[in-house]
Amino acid sequence: MNSPRLWSLASVIPTLLLLVFLVLQTAFIFLDYQTKSERLLLQSREEVLGKVNKLQQSLSDALMRHDNAVAERELTLAALNDNVSQLLVLDENAEVLLSNQMSLKFMFASAVLPEFEWADFYQARDKNRLLYQYVEAEKNIYVYAPLQLARKDHSLKRNNTGAIFVSYSLVKPYQTLLANTIQDSMKNTLVVAIALLTLTILLVKMIIAPLNRLVQAAQQLNNDNDDAFPQLKEGQGEIGLLQRAFMAMADKMKLNFEQLSASEQRWHYALSGARDGVWDWSIESNQVFFSARWKEMLGYIEDEIGDDIEELEQRIHPDDLMDMFACLRLHLAGKTPFYEHIHRVQCKDGDFCWVLDRGKVIEWAEDGKPSRLICTHTDITEYRKAQDLVAFQAYHDEVTQLPNRRKLLEHLAIEISRTKQSQQWGCLLFIDLDKFKQVNDVHGHVAADTLLRMVAKRLLQMMEGGNIVARLLGDEFAIVLPQLGDEPDRVAEQALGFAQAVRKRIASPFVLQGQRINLSCTIGITLFPDGEQSATDILRQADIAMFHGKEDGRDMIHFFSEEMENRVQRNHNLQQMLRLALEQDEIKLFLQPKVDRKGNVMGCEALLRWYQPQRGWITPSEFVPAAEDSGLIIELGNWVLTQSCLMLKHWQQSGLPEQFKTLSVNVSPKQFLQVDFIEQISRIVKESEINPNLLELEITETILVSQLDDAVEKIKALRALGIRFAIDDFGTGYSSMSYLSTLPITALKIDRSFVEHLETQVSQQAIVAAIIAMAENLGLEVIAEGVENVAQLNFLKAKGCALFQGYLFGRALSAEEFSQNLLPKAAPQFSTVDA
C-alpha cells in the first residue's frame, strides 16, 4: 500500500470533501428529525387532548340522558382517526360501557388492556383530574379523563363518575416522518455529488496536471541534465506563478553552485584569519582530520598528531570530558541544532588551554544516523582568565581576598541545609574590630588596608576543614564553623572556645609602619540551624549579638538570644512610632526648674516627653536611644531648640523675672557634630530674636574626647554670639582636666549618680566635693542634678554648690504650666513650628 503522502490530490480532496459532507448531512438529518419529532409529539398531544375534552362534554350529556345511541355515535366519530388504538368509556368500576372495539364492551379494562393502570384510573375518577402520559418506548399516548355518568337507580349517589381511556399510537406518524426526512436528504446528496465531480474535474485540469508537469521537471533538474530540462506550459493563477518561480529558481541554482564554491574558498580564508583550528570527524570510521592550525594551537607540528579520535579524547581535561561528551551526544541524537562546549585541552608543554568547541553534523548515513561532524576550536584562554577574575572579584573582598558577604551567605545557606540533614549544629561568629576607625584616621587608608590584610591572614591560619572566614564591611569579619556536634550546649562551648582564641589572636600586637598596633574585637555568636531561619537571618542574629557586645563595653563575646532580637524589633518599632509622633505632634516640651540656695528659680532645663495614645507616656530613656540609632535625634534636637527659643521670646516679651538666667537645652553628639551646627543654632537664635545670653547648650564629655578640636572651634564660635555652654553628666565619662582649662564653657552639671548616694558613700562625697572645688577655681557654675532630699541639699550647700535640680524642688512641668508659674500675670501664647 502506498504511503498516504503519495496519494493524489485529485482523489484526496474530493474524498475529504465528501466525507465532511456526509458527516454534516447525517448531523443535519438527525437534528431535523429530532425537531420534527418534537413538533409531531406536541401536535399529537394537542389533538388527543382536544378530542378528550370534546368527548367529556358530549358523552357526559348523552349518558346523563341515558341516550346510549348518541354516545356510541360520538365515540365512533372520535375513533375514526387511524392513530387511535383504544377509545373506551369506563364506569366507576372500570367496566367498559362503550368502546371502539365492540368485543371489549361490558368487560373490565384491567382484564383486556395490558397498558391499563388502576392508579391513573382512580386519579381521574376520584380526583376529577385528566392524566396524560407518553411512553417513548411504545410511541403511545395514554389519557385518563373523568366522565360524569347517569346515576344508577339502585345507588344513593347523586352523580356517578367514570372515565374515558384513550390509547393514541404515534408509530405510523414517526415512520412517515423518518421516510420523508431521508427522501429530502437524498436530493441534497445527489446535488452535492454532482458538485464534487465537477470540482474534481476542475482540480485535475487546473491544479493536479500542472503540478505533475512541475514534478517531472524537478526530477529532470535533479539529474543535472540541463539539456533535457523541459519548457513548462504556464498554468492558471498561482500555479502559473509557481511554475515561473520554479524556472527562475532553476536558473539561479547553477549560479548558486558557483557562488557556493567561491564561498567555500572564503570560508577557508576566514578560518585562517580567525586563527581557529578545525577537526573533521568521520564517525563511522572514527578517523579525524586535524587542521594544521588545530595542531599549532596545542604546540604540535604536522606529523606529531595522528588521525584517530583518541588523539582528541586523551587531551581533554578529565574534569571536562564527561560533560563534553554528554553535550556532543545530545547533538548527535538530534536534540540540539548545534554542538557547542567550553573545555580545557592539554598542550604539548603539559599546560591546559581553554577552547570554545563548536560544530555541526553535515552528513548522515542511509539509516539516518550522523556520519560526519565538523567542529572548530577557538582559543579563549585569555578571555577565560578575565572571566574567572571577574567571578572571583564578585565573590571576594578586594582588600583581603577573603570571601565577601555574598559568598558567605551562599556558603552559609549550604551549611544550614547540610546541618539539617545531618542533625549537627554549627555556629557563625561575627567579628568587629574595636576602634579601628582611629587607626584609619591616624595612619591613613593604605595602612588600614594593610592591617586588615594582616588580620585576615591571622584568621585564615585558624581555619581548618569546612571552616570559612569572610570579610563583610569595613572592619567586620565572619567565620562559619559547620557541623560541630549534635548537642547545642557542647557546640556553644566549642564556639566560645574558638571565639576566645580569635580574640586572643587579634589582641596580639601588630607591627605596622614600624609601630606596634594593639587591637581588640567584639564577637557575636549564633548557632544554626534553629528553626527555619535563612542565611541572612543567621547573619543578622550574629550581628545583633555583636552589637550588644559593643553596648556592654567592647572586647566582649556575646551569644545571640531571642531577647536580643525582640529588643532590636522593639527598637525598630519605636523608631517608626517616633517618626509618626513628630508628624502628629505627640512630642511635648517639659521644663524642670533650676533653683539657687534660697529656692529662687534661676533657670530651667528643656526636657522631652512623649505621650503615645496607645502606649501612654514613653520615657526619654526609651525613645532617645531609638532616635540616636535612627538619626531622628538631629530632627528632634532642632525641634527642641526651635521650641525653646520661641518660648524664650514669649517670656522676654511678657516680662521675664530678673533672677531668671538660663534656659538649658541638651544637644546630642550627632547633632553637635553636624557640619552646619553653628549655622543652625545661629539661624534659630536670629529668627526667634532672643537674648542669646539666656540660652545654654548642654553637651556631654563624649564629644570632647572624640572630637576635641572640632568641639573647641564650634563652642568658641557660639560663645562669641553669647550662647552659654555646660558640660552635662560631668564625671561619668572620660573626664580630663585639660579640656576644662581650654574650653570656653560656663557650667558643670554633677550627674545624679553621684548625688544619689551622698548620704552613705564617702567616696561619692569626695568626688562631688572635688568637682565643686575645681569648678570654683576655674570660675564655672556648678549645678547638681537629681537632688531629692534635704540631706543631699545641705551637703551640696556646705560644699559651695550654688544651683540645684531635682524632685525636691518639683518635677518637670509642661511648657504651659511652667510659664504660668514663671509669669503669673501672662498667659502662655508662644507658637510652635514643625521640626
mmCIF file of C-alpha atoms in Angstrom, residues 433-677:
data_model
loop_
_atom_site.group_PDB
_atom_site.id
_atom_site.type_symbol
_atom_site.label_atom_id
_atom_site.label_comp_id
_atom_site.label_asym_id
_atom_site.label_seq_id
_atom_site.Cartn_x
_atom_site.Cartn_y
_atom_site.Cartn_z
ATOM 1 C CA LEU A 433 37.425 45.250 65.336
ATOM 2 C CA ASP A 434 37.135 47.779 68.169
ATOM 3 C CA LYS A 435 38.116 51.403 67.459
ATOM 4 C CA PHE A 436 39.521 50.525 64.036
ATOM 5 C CA LYS A 437 38.433 53.936 62.775
ATOM 6 C CA GLN A 438 41.116 55.554 64.923
ATOM 7 C CA VAL A 439 43.770 53.521 63.101
ATOM 8 C CA ASN A 440 42.296 54.684 59.813
ATOM 9 C CA ASP A 441 42.279 58.333 60.927
ATOM 10 C CA VAL A 442 45.812 58.269 62.339
ATOM 11 C CA HIS A 443 47.673 56.108 59.813
ATOM 12 C CA GLY A 444 45.564 56.551 56.655
ATOM 13 C CA HIS A 445 43.607 54.226 54.375
ATOM 14 C CA VAL A 446 46.612 52.409 52.914
ATOM 15 C CA ALA A 447 47.943 51.430 56.313
ATOM 16 C CA ALA A 448 44.462 50.493 57.480
ATOM 17 C CA ASP A 449 44.051 48.171 54.475
ATOM 18 C CA THR A 450 47.421 46.593 55.267
ATOM 19 C CA LEU A 451 46.267 45.999 58.840
ATOM 20 C CA LEU A 452 43.033 44.387 57.558
ATOM 21 C CA ARG A 453 45.101 42.010 55.427
ATOM 22 C CA MET A 454 47.203 41.109 58.472
ATOM 23 C CA VAL A 455 44.046 40.387 60.477
ATOM 24 C CA ALA A 456 42.686 38.279 57.604
ATOM 25 C CA LYS A 457 45.922 36.296 57.473
ATOM 26 C CA ARG A 458 45.736 35.510 61.184
ATOM 27 C CA LEU A 459 42.132 34.395 60.873
ATOM 28 C CA LEU A 460 42.957 32.226 57.844
ATOM 29 C CA GLN A 461 45.678 30.478 59.838
ATOM 30 C CA MET A 462 42.971 29.371 62.282
ATOM 31 C CA MET A 463 40.767 27.823 59.601
ATOM 32 C CA GLU A 464 40.603 24.075 59.045
ATOM 33 C CA GLY A 465 38.242 21.585 57.404
ATOM 34 C CA GLY A 466 34.980 23.203 56.260
ATOM 35 C CA ASN A 467 35.586 26.445 58.178
ATOM 36 C CA ILE A 468 35.364 29.650 56.163
ATOM 37 C CA VAL A 469 36.292 33.227 57.059
ATOM 38 C CA ALA A 470 34.850 36.199 55.142
ATOM 39 C CA ARG A 471 35.188 39.954 55.266
ATOM 40 C CA LEU A 472 31.915 41.850 55.316
ATOM 41 C CA LEU A 473 32.110 45.653 55.512
ATOM 42 C CA GLY A 474 34.821 47.887 56.915
ATOM 43 C CA ASP A 475 36.344 46.140 59.926
ATOM 44 C CA GLU A 476 33.767 43.316 60.098
ATOM 45 C CA PHE A 477 34.640 39.642 59.591
ATOM 46 C CA ALA A 478 32.597 36.446 59.860
ATOM 47 C CA ILE A 479 33.597 32.827 60.472
ATOM 48 C CA VAL A 480 31.445 29.751 59.799
ATOM 49 C CA LEU A 481 32.135 26.643 61.885
ATOM 50 C CA PRO A 482 29.896 23.868 60.492
ATOM 51 C CA GLN A 483 28.768 20.549 61.998
ATOM 52 C CA LEU A 484 30.377 20.812 65.436
ATOM 53 C CA GLY A 485 28.105 18.257 67.127
ATOM 54 C CA ASP A 486 24.555 17.210 67.888
ATOM 55 C CA GLU A 487 24.287 18.817 71.346
ATOM 56 C CA PRO A 488 23.729 22.589 71.287
ATOM 57 C CA ASP A 489 25.343 23.137 74.716
ATOM 58 C CA ARG A 490 28.544 21.365 73.711
ATOM 59 C CA VAL A 491 28.584 23.206 70.400
ATOM 60 C CA ALA A 492 28.182 26.520 72.250
ATOM 61 C CA GLU A 493 31.186 25.626 74.421
ATOM 62 C CA GLN A 494 33.281 24.887 71.324
ATOM 63 C CA ALA A 495 32.152 28.138 69.703
ATOM 64 C CA LEU A 496 33.049 30.095 72.830
ATOM 65 C CA GLY A 497 36.486 28.454 72.976
ATOM 66 C CA PHE A 498 37.138 29.274 69.327
ATOM 67 C CA ALA A 499 35.934 32.874 69.812
ATOM 68 C CA GLN A 500 38.283 33.294 72.784
ATOM 69 C CA ALA A 501 41.140 32.006 70.632
ATOM 70 C CA VAL A 502 40.216 34.527 67.902
ATOM 71 C CA ARG A 503 40.091 37.374 70.405
ATOM 72 C CA LYS A 504 43.460 36.353 71.828
ATOM 73 C CA ARG A 505 44.970 36.080 68.330
ATOM 74 C CA ILE A 506 43.791 39.546 67.345
ATOM 75 C CA ALA A 507 44.875 41.023 70.681
ATOM 76 C CA SER A 508 48.473 40.040 69.903
ATOM 77 C CA PRO A 509 50.224 43.284 68.761
ATOM 78 C CA PHE A 510 50.570 44.063 65.053
ATOM 79 C CA VAL A 511 53.617 45.855 63.650
ATOM 80 C CA LEU A 512 52.506 48.496 61.181
ATOM 81 C CA GLN A 513 54.926 51.032 59.656
ATOM 82 C CA GLY A 514 57.405 50.234 62.429
ATOM 83 C CA GLN A 515 54.804 50.870 65.155
ATOM 84 C CA ARG A 516 53.062 48.411 67.445
ATOM 85 C CA ILE A 517 49.307 48.455 66.971
ATOM 86 C CA ASN A 518 47.084 46.873 69.618
ATOM 87 C CA LEU A 519 43.611 45.763 68.570
ATOM 88 C CA SER A 520 40.676 44.196 70.331
ATOM 89 C CA CYS A 521 37.498 42.790 68.895
ATOM 90 C CA THR A 522 33.891 42.181 69.840
ATOM 91 C CA ILE A 523 32.386 38.868 68.722
ATOM 92 C CA GLY A 524 28.743 37.879 68.308
ATOM 93 C CA ILE A 525 27.898 34.163 68.099
ATOM 94 C CA THR A 526 24.766 32.391 66.928
ATOM 95 C CA LEU A 527 24.104 28.677 66.448
ATOM 96 C CA PHE A 528 22.388 27.087 63.467
ATOM 97 C CA PRO A 529 20.101 25.569 62.401
ATOM 98 C CA ASP A 530 17.491 26.975 64.762
ATOM 99 C CA GLY A 531 14.075 26.684 63.150
ATOM 100 C CA GLU A 532 13.620 27.829 59.557
ATOM 101 C CA GLN A 533 15.969 30.836 59.572
ATOM 102 C CA SER A 534 17.706 31.669 56.318
ATOM 103 C CA ALA A 535 21.388 32.511 55.929
ATOM 104 C CA THR A 536 20.506 36.207 56.081
ATOM 105 C CA ASP A 537 18.605 35.645 59.352
ATOM 106 C CA ILE A 538 21.568 33.814 60.903
ATOM 107 C CA LEU A 539 23.981 36.593 59.884
ATOM 108 C CA ARG A 540 21.618 39.205 61.298
ATOM 109 C CA GLN A 541 21.412 37.318 64.596
ATOM 110 C CA ALA A 542 25.199 37.214 64.914
ATOM 111 C CA ASP A 543 25.329 40.937 64.071
ATOM 112 C CA ILE A 544 22.770 41.668 66.813
ATOM 113 C CA ALA A 545 24.826 39.667 69.323
ATOM 114 C CA MET A 546 27.977 41.590 68.320
ATOM 115 C CA PHE A 547 26.145 44.912 68.616
ATOM 116 C CA HIS A 548 25.049 44.117 72.162
ATOM 117 C CA GLY A 549 28.627 43.202 72.955
ATOM 118 C CA LYS A 550 29.621 46.687 71.802
ATOM 119 C CA GLU A 551 26.965 48.170 74.061
ATOM 120 C CA ASP A 552 28.398 46.263 77.036
ATOM 121 C CA GLY A 553 31.830 47.823 76.628
ATOM 122 C CA ARG A 554 33.627 46.280 73.620
ATOM 123 C CA ASP A 555 36.200 43.455 73.665
ATOM 124 C CA MET A 556 33.334 41.115 74.530
ATOM 125 C CA ILE A 557 31.901 37.795 73.338
ATOM 126 C CA HIS A 558 28.102 37.627 73.167
ATOM 127 C CA PHE A 559 25.751 34.816 72.192
ATOM 128 C CA PHE A 560 22.580 35.693 70.333
ATOM 129 C CA SER A 561 19.339 35.263 72.237
ATOM 130 C CA GLU A 562 15.685 35.729 71.372
ATOM 131 C CA GLU A 563 15.586 38.547 73.916
ATOM 132 C CA MET A 564 18.162 40.462 71.856
ATOM 133 C CA GLU A 565 16.133 40.053 68.687
ATOM 134 C CA ASN A 566 12.978 41.181 70.467
ATOM 135 C CA ARG A 567 14.869 44.217 71.770
ATOM 136 C CA VAL A 568 16.024 45.088 68.259
ATOM 137 C CA GLN A 569 12.492 44.650 66.948
ATOM 138 C CA ARG A 570 11.100 46.847 69.719
ATOM 139 C CA ASN A 571 13.715 49.478 68.928
ATOM 140 C CA HIS A 572 12.762 49.355 65.226
ATOM 141 C CA ASN A 573 9.054 49.679 66.064
ATOM 142 C CA LEU A 574 9.841 52.548 68.392
ATOM 143 C CA GLN A 575 11.702 54.354 65.611
ATOM 144 C CA GLN A 576 8.705 54.006 63.316
ATOM 145 C CA MET A 577 6.365 55.293 66.022
ATOM 146 C CA LEU A 578 8.727 58.167 66.733
ATOM 147 C CA ARG A 579 8.581 59.337 63.133
ATOM 148 C CA LEU A 580 4.794 59.428 63.334
ATOM 149 C CA ALA A 581 4.990 61.141 66.730
ATOM 150 C CA LEU A 582 6.890 64.055 65.204
ATOM 151 C CA GLU A 583 4.331 64.339 62.405
ATOM 152 C CA GLN A 584 1.326 64.070 64.742
ATOM 153 C CA ASP A 585 2.599 66.479 67.420
ATOM 154 C CA GLU A 586 2.832 63.841 70.151
ATOM 155 C CA ILE A 587 6.225 65.100 71.398
ATOM 156 C CA LYS A 588 5.841 67.723 74.135
ATOM 157 C CA LEU A 589 8.263 70.150 75.751
ATOM 158 C CA PHE A 590 8.585 69.957 79.540
ATOM 159 C CA LEU A 591 10.704 72.185 81.794
ATOM 160 C CA GLN A 592 12.486 71.367 85.061
ATOM 161 C CA PRO A 593 13.439 74.355 87.226
ATOM 162 C CA LYS A 594 16.958 75.164 88.393
ATOM 163 C CA VAL A 595 16.932 76.885 91.784
ATOM 164 C CA ASP A 596 19.530 78.722 93.869
ATOM 165 C CA ARG A 597 20.374 78.202 97.539
ATOM 166 C CA LYS A 598 17.315 80.242 98.554
ATOM 167 C CA GLY A 599 14.900 78.303 96.310
ATOM 168 C CA ASN A 600 14.570 81.027 93.650
ATOM 169 C CA VAL A 601 14.012 79.779 90.063
ATOM 170 C CA MET A 602 17.211 80.827 88.288
ATOM 171 C CA GLY A 603 16.542 78.918 85.095
ATOM 172 C CA CYS A 604 15.246 75.669 83.715
ATOM 173 C CA GLU A 605 16.189 72.704 81.551
ATOM 174 C CA ALA A 606 14.138 71.769 78.472
ATOM 175 C CA LEU A 607 13.147 68.106 78.544
ATOM 176 C CA LEU A 608 11.227 65.969 76.075
ATOM 177 C CA ARG A 609 8.143 63.957 76.918
ATOM 178 C CA TRP A 610 6.222 61.692 74.560
ATOM 179 C CA TYR A 611 2.616 60.695 75.032
ATOM 180 C CA GLN A 612 1.633 57.895 72.656
ATOM 181 C CA PRO A 613 -2.174 57.361 72.523
ATOM 182 C CA GLN A 614 -1.907 53.549 72.548
ATOM 183 C CA ARG A 615 1.021 53.129 74.973
ATOM 184 C CA GLY A 616 0.706 56.205 77.164
ATOM 185 C CA TRP A 617 3.825 58.070 78.330
ATOM 186 C CA ILE A 618 7.106 56.795 76.866
ATOM 187 C CA THR A 619 10.199 57.750 78.852
ATOM 188 C CA PRO A 620 13.169 59.563 77.264
ATOM 189 C CA SER A 621 15.452 56.725 78.363
ATOM 190 C CA GLU A 622 13.441 54.504 75.990
ATOM 191 C CA PHE A 623 12.915 56.705 72.939
ATOM 192 C CA VAL A 624 16.086 58.857 72.909
ATOM 193 C CA PRO A 625 18.392 55.846 72.139
ATOM 194 C CA ALA A 626 15.996 54.851 69.359
ATOM 195 C CA ALA A 627 16.207 58.385 67.980
ATOM 196 C CA GLU A 628 20.018 58.213 68.180
ATOM 197 C CA ASP A 629 20.140 54.928 66.246
ATOM 198 C CA SER A 630 17.759 56.096 63.514
ATOM 199 C CA GLY A 631 19.225 59.610 63.053
ATOM 200 C CA LEU A 632 15.952 61.204 64.164
ATOM 201 C CA ILE A 633 17.850 62.765 67.073
ATOM 202 C CA ILE A 634 19.016 65.559 64.743
ATOM 203 C CA GLU A 635 15.463 66.426 63.697
ATOM 204 C CA LEU A 636 14.319 66.068 67.306
ATOM 205 C CA GLY A 637 17.143 68.288 68.555
ATOM 206 C CA ASN A 638 16.335 71.046 66.067
ATOM 207 C CA TRP A 639 12.688 70.888 67.147
ATOM 208 C CA VAL A 640 13.603 71.276 70.834
ATOM 209 C CA LEU A 641 15.913 74.199 70.090
ATOM 210 C CA THR A 642 13.290 75.940 67.976
ATOM 211 C CA GLN A 643 10.504 75.457 70.558
ATOM 212 C CA SER A 644 12.764 76.558 73.415
ATOM 213 C CA CYS A 645 13.787 79.746 71.619
ATOM 214 C CA LEU A 646 10.173 80.581 70.732
ATOM 215 C CA MET A 647 9.265 80.147 74.388
ATOM 216 C CA LEU A 648 12.162 82.364 75.489
ATOM 217 C CA LYS A 649 10.956 85.032 73.067
ATOM 218 C CA HIS A 650 7.471 84.896 74.599
ATOM 219 C CA TRP A 651 8.903 85.139 78.118
ATOM 220 C CA GLN A 652 11.026 88.122 77.152
ATOM 221 C CA GLN A 653 8.015 89.889 75.636
ATOM 222 C CA SER A 654 5.884 89.075 78.723
ATOM 223 C CA GLY A 655 8.414 90.366 81.242
ATOM 224 C CA LEU A 656 10.913 87.740 82.256
ATOM 225 C CA PRO A 657 11.811 87.836 86.010
ATOM 226 C CA GLU A 658 15.180 89.444 86.668
ATOM 227 C CA GLN A 659 16.622 86.446 88.517
ATOM 228 C CA PHE A 660 15.957 84.085 85.534
ATOM 229 C CA LYS A 661 19.334 83.481 83.865
ATOM 230 C CA THR A 662 19.294 80.471 81.512
ATOM 231 C CA LEU A 663 17.147 78.062 79.572
ATOM 232 C CA SER A 664 19.230 74.883 79.053
ATOM 233 C CA VAL A 665 18.822 72.601 76.039
ATOM 234 C CA ASN A 666 20.567 69.229 75.630
ATOM 235 C CA VAL A 667 22.480 68.716 72.385
ATOM 236 C CA SER A 668 23.210 65.151 71.241
ATOM 237 C CA PRO A 669 26.687 64.255 69.914
ATOM 238 C CA LYS A 670 25.279 63.560 66.436
ATOM 239 C CA GLN A 671 23.611 66.944 66.334
ATOM 240 C CA PHE A 672 26.695 68.747 67.632
ATOM 241 C CA LEU A 673 28.965 67.060 65.063
ATOM 242 C CA GLN A 674 26.827 68.186 62.108
ATOM 243 C CA VAL A 675 28.844 70.297 59.683
ATOM 244 C CA ASP A 676 26.273 73.099 59.739
ATOM 245 C CA PHE A 677 25.655 73.015 63.516
#
